Amino acid sequence: MALIVQKYGGTSVGTVEKIKAVATKVIDSYKKGDRMVVVLSAMAGKTDGLIKLARQVASEPDPREMDVLLATGEQESVALFSMAVKDMGFEAQSMLGFQIAIHTDHIFGRAKINQVETDRILKALDEKKIVAIAGFQGLDEKGDITTLGRGGSDTTAVAIAAAVKADRCEIFKDDVEGIYTTNPDVCPKAKKMDTISYEEMLEMASLGAKVLEIRAVEFAMKYNVPVYVRSTFSDKRGTMVVAETKDMEKVLVSGVAYSKNESRVTIRKVPDRPGIASGIFQPVFESGIVVDMIVQNTSEDGSTDITFTVPKPDFYRTMKLVSQVAQDIGAEKVLGDEDIAKVSIVGVGMRTHAGVANRMFAALAAENINIMMISTSEIKISVVIEAKYLELAVRTLHKTFGLDDETKGE
Ligand code: ADP
Ligand code: ASP
Ligand code: MG
């Protein structure tokens, strides 16, 4: 008898018919003797709709009230799911973040889970109930409702799985059957992987692959929770996210990830002296803006150019902050560019193979794609390019590193 945590995303519970189909599926597993905990997202479009509503009553909605509002999306789906299960003749109980309790810090809108209490969940399981948990929400020290940030239900599921020591955490997808070598929407020849290591998945997620939330993978890695990503409405084999094995190193590149969410800021002719970088970045960091890549050139005339990337939603704020500093330190000017994209190749095999970067750069050059910035780590290489070349770059790299599924057409 296994203890299984399953998570269904917004599209999987997007209509009442789909909620009933998920209920049937969960009951099937339950009937086989497994103990079932189900984490649900809000019905597709719900969270976006709530955000729109909030913006109609306030230009900058109060963060505490925003979380009270957003948490209702998942409250709705767990209640409907539990009703459906009961209507089919089985016992179910919905649980919200604060009822469990899922303890988080107090940062509304992007709270981090600190600890999950298990008493109520385990008691309900002992009572032979199917437990339906609202994803994406928690409770801070003051007793206020928090939410974990968009896509946060994946994190809820893995955190719950770690806390109750589940045998595995299954993440169900409506539109893909597992984790692919790259987003199949962009590259029709993307291949479904049987397994991927936590570390590779963490890089893929951090570099833009939306299939699993970054923090969910971090939790899984920390607590060694096997995560199985699979399809909601088919029984086809999905992808296991597991600890690295020796076999994985044989593959040079496991996947290609991309992000359109980047923007680039360049400060021209910055005086080249100690303390300048810190002076430039301090106000940016202090405003909570996450800087990704940074490149600084050396120059012979005592000045240098500094280029860095920030998430697109932070672009204008960053330009404003940096323009002020540039003036103060006597830099020539600040340039900004939002028409960029980041493409990355990921693979634990890179650790033990040389020449991967060269192959990547040559493949992009052959397609006349200009590389603006480069960053590397042990298991990934990222480049910034013009946004319009993004899809071409993803497909080119996918092919170059032997990832194309030749059984599939263009
Ligand atoms: P859910 O609502 O179930 O959380 P998401 O929309 O967050 O689902 O995630 C699934 C989407 O992630 C897919 O539609 C797919 O386009 C995208 N995706 C991006 N990269 C990958 C990848 N490497 N493998 C599978 N899907 C990917
Ligand atoms: N409902 C939330 C969102 O749309 C959380 C989630 O679906 O995981 O982002
Ligand atoms: Mg998701």
Coordinates of C-alpha atoms and ligand atoms in Angstrom, one line a residue:
M1 CA 0.0 0.0 0.0
A2 CA 1.7 3.2 -1.2
L3 CA 1.2 6.8 0.0
I4 CA 0.9 8.9 -3.2
V5 CA 0.7 12.6 -3.6
Q6 CA -0.8 13.7 -6.9
K7 CA -0.9 17.2 -8.3
Y8 CA -3.3 18.3 -11.0
G9 CA -2.7 21.7 -12.7
G10 CA -5.2 24.3 -13.8
T11 CA -5.9 22.8 -17.2
S12 CA -6.4 19.4 -15.8
V13 CA -9.3 20.7 -13.6
G14 CA -10.3 23.4 -16.0
T15 CA -14.0 22.4 -16.3
V16 CA -16.5 20.5 -14.1
E17 CA -16.2 17.5 -16.5
K18 CA -12.5 17.5 -16.1
I19 CA -12.8 17.7 -12.3
K20 CA -15.1 14.7 -12.4
A21 CA -12.6 12.8 -14.6
V22 CA -9.8 13.6 -12.2
A23 CA -12.0 12.3 -9.3
T24 CA -12.6 9.1 -11.2
K25 CA -8.9 8.7 -11.8
V26 CA -8.0 9.3 -8.2
I27 CA -10.7 6.9 -7.0
D28 CA -9.2 4.2 -9.3
S29 CA -5.9 4.4 -7.6
Y30 CA -7.6 4.5 -4.2
K31 CA -9.5 1.4 -5.0
K32 CA -6.2 -0.4 -5.7
G33 CA -5.3 0.3 -2.1
D34 CA -3.1 3.3 -2.3
R35 CA -3.5 6.2 0.2
M36 CA -4.2 9.3 -1.9
V37 CA -3.4 12.9 -1.2
V38 CA -4.4 15.2 -4.1
V39 CA -3.1 18.8 -4.6
L40 CA -5.1 20.9 -7.0
S41 CA -4.5 24.2 -8.8
A42 CA -7.3 26.7 -9.4
M43 CA -9.4 26.0 -12.5
A44 CA -7.6 27.2 -15.6
G45 CA -7.9 31.0 -16.1
K46 CA -9.2 31.5 -12.5
T47 CA -6.1 33.1 -11.0
D48 CA -5.7 35.4 -14.0
G49 CA -9.3 36.4 -13.7
L50 CA -8.9 37.2 -10.0
I51 CA -5.9 39.3 -10.7
K52 CA -7.9 41.2 -13.3
L53 CA -10.7 41.8 -10.8
A54 CA -8.2 43.2 -8.3
R55 CA -6.8 45.6 -10.8
Q56 CA -10.3 46.9 -11.5
V57 CA -10.7 48.1 -7.9
A58 CA -7.1 49.2 -7.2
S59 CA -4.2 50.3 -9.3
E60 CA -1.8 48.6 -6.9
P61 CA -3.8 46.0 -5.0
D62 CA -2.9 45.6 -1.4
P63 CA -0.6 42.5 -1.2
R64 CA -2.3 41.0 1.9
E65 CA -5.7 41.3 0.3
M66 CA -4.4 40.0 -3.0
D67 CA -3.4 36.8 -1.4
V68 CA -6.8 36.5 0.4
L69 CA -8.3 36.8 -3.0
L70 CA -6.0 34.6 -5.0
A71 CA -6.3 31.7 -2.5
T72 CA -10.0 31.5 -3.3
G73 CA -9.2 29.9 -6.7
E74 CA -7.8 26.8 -5.1
Q75 CA -10.5 26.8 -2.4
E76 CA -13.0 26.5 -5.2
S77 CA -11.3 23.6 -7.0
V78 CA -10.7 21.4 -3.9
A79 CA -14.2 21.9 -2.7
L80 CA -15.7 20.9 -6.1
F81 CA -13.3 17.9 -6.3
S82 CA -14.2 16.6 -2.9
M83 CA -17.9 17.0 -3.6
A84 CA -17.4 15.0 -6.9
V85 CA -15.6 12.2 -5.0
K86 CA -18.3 12.0 -2.4
D87 CA -21.0 12.0 -5.1
M88 CA -19.2 8.9 -6.5
G89 CA -19.6 7.2 -3.2
F90 CA -16.1 7.7 -1.6
E91 CA -14.9 9.7 1.4
A92 CA -13.0 12.9 0.7
Q93 CA -12.0 16.0 2.6
S94 CA -10.7 19.3 1.3
M95 CA -8.0 21.2 3.2
L96 CA -6.8 24.7 2.8
G97 CA -3.3 25.9 3.6
F98 CA -4.2 27.4 6.9
Q99 CA -6.1 24.3 8.0
I100 CA -3.2 21.9 7.5
A101 CA -1.1 24.2 8.4
I102 CA 1.4 25.0 5.7
H103 CA 3.6 27.5 7.4
T104 CA 5.3 30.1 5.2
D105 CA 7.3 33.3 5.6
H106 CA 5.3 36.6 5.4
I107 CA 6.2 37.7 1.9
F108 CA 2.7 38.0 0.2
G109 CA 2.6 36.8 -3.4
R110 CA 5.8 34.8 -3.2
A111 CA 5.9 33.2 0.2
K112 CA 8.3 30.4 0.9
I113 CA 7.2 27.2 2.7
N114 CA 9.0 26.8 6.0
Q115 CA 7.2 23.8 7.5
V116 CA 4.2 21.6 6.9
E117 CA 2.2 20.1 9.7
T118 CA 1.0 16.6 8.9
D119 CA -1.4 15.7 11.8
R120 CA -4.6 16.6 10.0
I121 CA -3.6 15.0 6.7
L122 CA -2.5 11.7 8.4
K123 CA -5.6 11.6 10.5
A124 CA -7.8 11.9 7.4
L125 CA -5.8 9.3 5.6
D126 CA -6.3 6.9 8.6
E127 CA -10.0 7.6 8.3
K128 CA -9.7 6.2 4.8
K129 CA -10.4 9.6 3.2
I130 CA -9.0 11.0 0.0
V131 CA -7.4 14.2 1.0
A132 CA -7.7 17.2 -1.4
I133 CA -5.3 20.0 -0.6
A134 CA -5.4 23.5 -2.0
G135 CA -2.2 24.3 -3.8
F136 CA -0.3 27.6 -3.9
Q137 CA -1.3 28.8 -0.4
G138 CA 0.0 28.9 3.2
L139 CA -0.2 30.7 6.4
D140 CA 2.3 33.2 7.9
E141 CA 3.3 33.7 11.6
K142 CA 0.6 36.3 12.1
G143 CA -2.1 33.9 10.8
D144 CA -2.4 35.7 7.5
I145 CA -3.1 33.8 4.2
T146 CA -0.1 33.8 1.9
T147 CA 0.4 32.6 -1.7
L148 CA 3.5 31.0 -3.1
G149 CA 3.8 32.8 -6.5
R150 CA 2.5 31.7 -9.9
G151 CA 2.6 28.0 -10.6
G152 CA 3.1 27.4 -6.8
S153 CA 1.0 24.3 -6.6
D154 CA 3.8 22.1 -7.8
T155 CA 5.8 23.3 -4.8
T156 CA 2.8 22.6 -2.4
A157 CA 2.6 19.0 -3.8
V158 CA 6.3 18.2 -3.4
A159 CA 6.5 19.9 0.1
I160 CA 3.5 17.8 1.2
A161 CA 5.0 14.7 -0.3
A162 CA 8.3 15.4 1.6
A163 CA 6.4 16.1 4.9
V164 CA 4.1 13.0 4.8
K165 CA 7.1 10.9 3.5
A166 CA 5.1 9.9 0.4
D167 CA 6.4 7.1 -1.8
R168 CA 6.3 9.4 -4.7
C169 CA 4.8 12.7 -5.9
E170 CA 3.0 12.5 -9.3
I171 CA 2.6 15.7 -11.2
F172 CA -0.1 15.4 -13.9
K173 CA -0.1 17.5 -17.0
D174 CA -2.9 18.1 -19.4
D175 CA -1.0 19.2 -22.4
V176 CA 2.3 17.2 -22.2
E177 CA 3.0 13.6 -21.2
G178 CA 6.2 14.3 -19.3
I179 CA 9.4 16.4 -19.4
Y180 CA 10.7 16.8 -22.9
T181 CA 14.2 17.6 -24.2
T182 CA 12.7 21.1 -24.9
N183 CA 9.3 22.7 -25.1
P184 CA 7.4 20.6 -27.7
D185 CA 5.4 23.7 -28.6
V186 CA 8.6 25.3 -30.0
C187 CA 10.3 22.2 -31.3
P188 CA 8.0 19.5 -32.7
K189 CA 10.9 17.0 -32.6
A190 CA 11.2 17.3 -28.8
K191 CA 11.6 13.9 -27.1
K192 CA 10.0 12.8 -23.9
M193 CA 12.7 11.8 -21.4
D194 CA 12.3 8.6 -19.2
T195 CA 14.4 10.2 -16.4
I196 CA 16.1 13.5 -15.6
S197 CA 18.3 14.3 -12.6
Y198 CA 17.2 16.8 -10.0
E199 CA 20.1 19.0 -10.9
E200 CA 19.3 19.1 -14.6
M201 CA 15.6 19.7 -13.9
L202 CA 16.5 22.5 -11.6
E203 CA 18.6 24.2 -14.3
M204 CA 15.9 23.6 -16.9
A205 CA 13.3 25.1 -14.7
S206 CA 15.5 28.0 -13.7
L207 CA 16.4 28.7 -17.3
G208 CA 12.8 28.9 -18.4
A209 CA 11.2 25.5 -18.8
K210 CA 7.7 26.0 -17.3
V211 CA 6.9 22.3 -16.9
L212 CA 7.9 22.2 -13.2
E213 CA 8.3 25.0 -10.7
I214 CA 11.8 25.7 -9.6
R215 CA 11.1 25.5 -5.9
A216 CA 9.3 22.2 -6.3
V217 CA 12.5 20.7 -7.8
E218 CA 14.5 22.2 -5.0
F219 CA 12.3 20.6 -2.4
A220 CA 12.4 17.3 -4.2
M221 CA 16.2 17.4 -4.4
K222 CA 16.6 18.4 -0.7
Y223 CA 14.2 15.7 0.6
N224 CA 14.9 13.1 -2.1
V225 CA 11.3 12.9 -3.2
P226 CA 10.9 11.0 -6.5
V227 CA 8.8 13.1 -8.8
Y228 CA 6.9 11.5 -11.6
V229 CA 5.6 13.9 -14.3
R230 CA 2.9 12.3 -16.5
S231 CA -0.3 12.8 -18.5
T232 CA -3.6 13.4 -16.9
F233 CA -5.7 11.6 -19.5
S234 CA -3.4 8.9 -20.8
D235 CA -1.6 6.0 -19.1
K236 CA 1.6 6.5 -21.2
R237 CA 4.9 6.4 -19.3
G238 CA 6.0 9.9 -18.1
T239 CA 9.3 11.2 -16.8
M240 CA 10.9 10.4 -13.4
V241 CA 12.9 13.2 -11.8
V242 CA 15.5 11.4 -9.6
A243 CA 19.0 11.6 -8.1
E244 CA 21.8 11.5 -10.7
T245 CA 23.0 8.1 -11.9
K246 CA 26.3 7.2 -13.6
D247 CA 24.4 6.5 -16.9
M248 CA 23.2 10.0 -17.2
E249 CA 26.7 11.3 -17.7
K250 CA 26.9 9.5 -21.0
V251 CA 24.5 12.0 -22.6
L252 CA 26.3 15.3 -23.3
V253 CA 23.3 17.6 -23.5
S254 CA 19.9 16.5 -22.0
G255 CA 17.8 19.4 -22.8
V256 CA 17.4 22.9 -24.3
A257 CA 15.6 25.6 -22.3
Y258 CA 14.7 29.2 -23.2
S259 CA 13.3 32.3 -21.6
K260 CA 11.7 35.3 -23.2
N261 CA 11.4 36.9 -19.9
E262 CA 14.8 38.7 -19.9
S263 CA 15.8 42.3 -20.7
R264 CA 19.3 43.8 -21.1
V265 CA 20.8 47.0 -19.6
T266 CA 24.1 48.4 -20.7
I267 CA 26.0 51.2 -19.0
R268 CA 28.5 52.8 -21.4
K269 CA 31.9 54.2 -20.3
V270 CA 31.8 53.6 -16.6
P271 CA 34.9 54.8 -14.8
D272 CA 37.0 51.8 -14.1
R273 CA 37.8 52.0 -10.4
P274 CA 37.1 50.0 -7.2
G275 CA 33.6 50.2 -5.8
I276 CA 31.9 51.0 -9.1
A277 CA 30.2 47.7 -9.6
S278 CA 28.9 47.7 -6.1
G279 CA 27.7 51.3 -6.5
I280 CA 25.7 50.3 -9.6
F281 CA 24.2 47.1 -8.4
Q282 CA 23.4 48.0 -4.8
P283 CA 20.2 50.0 -5.5
V284 CA 19.1 47.3 -8.0
F285 CA 19.6 44.5 -5.4
E286 CA 18.1 46.6 -2.6
S287 CA 14.9 46.8 -4.7
G288 CA 14.7 43.1 -4.8
I289 CA 15.4 42.9 -8.6
V290 CA 17.2 39.7 -9.5
V291 CA 20.2 40.2 -11.8
D292 CA 21.0 37.2 -13.9
M293 CA 24.0 37.6 -16.3
I294 CA 26.6 40.3 -15.8
V295 CA 29.4 41.1 -18.3
Q296 CA 32.1 43.8 -17.8
N297 CA 34.6 44.7 -20.5
T298 CA 38.1 45.9 -19.9
S299 CA 39.1 49.0 -21.7
E300 CA 42.2 51.0 -22.2
D301 CA 40.9 54.5 -21.6
G302 CA 40.1 54.0 -17.9
S303 CA 36.5 53.3 -18.6
T304 CA 34.5 50.1 -19.1
D305 CA 31.0 49.0 -20.3
I306 CA 28.9 46.9 -17.9
T307 CA 26.0 44.9 -19.4
F308 CA 23.5 42.8 -17.3
T309 CA 20.1 41.2 -17.6
V310 CA 17.0 41.5 -15.4
P311 CA 13.5 40.0 -15.7
K312 CA 11.4 41.9 -18.2
P313 CA 8.8 43.1 -15.6
D314 CA 11.7 44.8 -13.8
F315 CA 13.1 46.5 -16.8
Y316 CA 11.8 50.0 -16.4
R317 CA 12.4 50.1 -12.7
T318 CA 16.0 49.0 -13.3
M319 CA 16.5 51.6 -16.1
K320 CA 15.4 54.3 -13.8
L321 CA 17.6 53.2 -10.9
V322 CA 20.6 52.7 -13.0
S323 CA 20.2 56.0 -15.0
Q324 CA 20.4 57.8 -11.7
V325 CA 23.6 56.0 -10.6
A326 CA 25.1 56.4 -14.1
Q327 CA 24.7 60.1 -13.8
D328 CA 26.2 60.2 -10.3
I329 CA 29.3 58.3 -11.3
G330 CA 29.9 60.1 -14.6
A331 CA 29.1 57.2 -17.0
E332 CA 28.4 58.1 -20.6
K333 CA 24.9 56.7 -21.0
V334 CA 22.5 53.8 -20.3
L335 CA 21.1 51.6 -23.1
G336 CA 18.2 49.2 -22.7
D337 CA 16.9 46.3 -24.8
E338 CA 13.8 44.3 -24.2
D339 CA 14.0 42.3 -27.5
I340 CA 16.2 39.6 -26.3
A341 CA 15.9 36.0 -25.3
K342 CA 18.1 33.5 -23.5
V343 CA 18.7 30.0 -24.8
S344 CA 20.5 27.4 -22.7
I345 CA 21.7 23.8 -23.1
V346 CA 21.7 21.7 -20.0
G347 CA 23.3 18.3 -19.2
V348 CA 25.3 16.7 -16.4
G349 CA 27.4 15.1 -19.2
M350 CA 29.0 18.5 -19.8
R351 CA 31.0 18.1 -16.6
T352 CA 33.1 15.4 -18.2
H353 CA 33.2 16.6 -21.8
A354 CA 35.1 19.5 -23.4
G355 CA 34.2 21.4 -26.5
V356 CA 30.5 21.6 -25.9
A357 CA 30.5 25.4 -25.9
N358 CA 32.4 25.5 -29.1
R359 CA 29.8 23.3 -30.8
M360 CA 27.0 25.4 -29.5
F361 CA 28.6 28.7 -30.7
A362 CA 29.4 27.2 -34.1
A363 CA 25.9 25.9 -34.6
L364 CA 24.4 29.3 -33.9
A365 CA 27.0 31.0 -36.1
A366 CA 26.0 28.7 -39.0
E367 CA 22.5 30.1 -38.7
N368 CA 23.8 33.6 -38.6
I369 CA 22.6 34.1 -35.0
N370 CA 24.6 36.7 -33.1
I371 CA 25.5 35.9 -29.5
M372 CA 25.2 39.0 -27.3
M373 CA 26.1 37.5 -23.9
I374 CA 27.3 34.1 -22.6
S375 CA 27.2 32.5 -19.2
T376 CA 28.3 29.0 -18.1
S377 CA 28.2 26.7 -15.2
E378 CA 29.3 23.1 -14.7
I379 CA 26.2 21.7 -16.3
K380 CA 24.8 24.5 -18.5
I381 CA 25.7 27.1 -21.1
S382 CA 23.4 30.1 -21.7
V383 CA 23.5 32.7 -24.5
V384 CA 21.5 35.8 -25.0
I385 CA 20.4 36.5 -28.5
E386 CA 17.9 38.7 -30.4
A387 CA 14.4 37.6 -29.5
K388 CA 13.4 37.0 -33.2
Y389 CA 15.9 34.1 -33.5
L390 CA 14.7 32.3 -30.4
E391 CA 12.8 29.4 -32.0
L392 CA 15.4 28.9 -34.7
A393 CA 18.1 28.8 -32.0
V394 CA 16.2 26.2 -29.9
R395 CA 15.6 24.0 -32.9
T396 CA 19.2 24.3 -34.1
L397 CA 20.7 23.4 -30.8
H398 CA 18.2 20.6 -30.3
K399 CA 19.4 19.1 -33.6
T400 CA 23.1 19.8 -33.1
F401 CA 23.2 17.9 -29.8
G402 CA 21.3 14.8 -31.2
L403 CA 18.1 15.4 -29.3
D404 CA 15.7 15.4 -32.3
D405 CA 13.2 12.6 -32.4
E406 CA 13.5 11.4 -36.0
T407 CA 10.2 9.6 -35.9
K408 CA 8.4 12.9 -35.7
G409 CA 7.9 15.3 -38.6
E410 CA 8.6 19.0 -38.6
Ligands
ADP1 P1 0.2 23.0 -15.3 O1 -1.0 23.9 -15.5 O2 -0.2 21.5 -15.3 O3 1.0 23.4 -14.1 P2 2.0 24.3 -17.1 O4 1.3 25.0 -18.2 O5 2.6 25.0 -15.9 O6 1.1 23.1 -16.6 O7 3.3 23.4 -17.7 C1 3.2 22.7 -18.9 C2 3.8 23.5 -20.1 O8 5.2 23.6 -20.0 C3 3.6 22.7 -21.4 O9 2.4 23.2 -22.0 C4 4.8 23.0 -22.2 O10 4.5 23.9 -23.3 C5 5.7 23.8 -21.3 N1 7.1 23.3 -21.3 C6 8.2 24.1 -21.4 N2 9.3 23.3 -21.4 C7 8.9 22.0 -21.4 C8 9.6 20.8 -21.4 N3 11.0 20.7 -21.4 N4 8.9 19.6 -21.3 C9 7.6 19.7 -21.2 N5 6.8 20.8 -21.2 C10 7.5 22.0 -21.3
ASP2 N1 -3.3 28.9 -9.5 C1 -2.0 29.4 -9.4 C2 -1.5 29.9 -10.7 O1 -2.3 30.0 -11.7 C3 -1.0 28.4 -8.9 C4 -0.9 27.1 -9.7 O2 -1.7 26.9 -10.6 O3 0.0 26.4 -9.5 O4 -0.4 30.4 -10.9
MG3 MG 2.6 24.7 -13.7

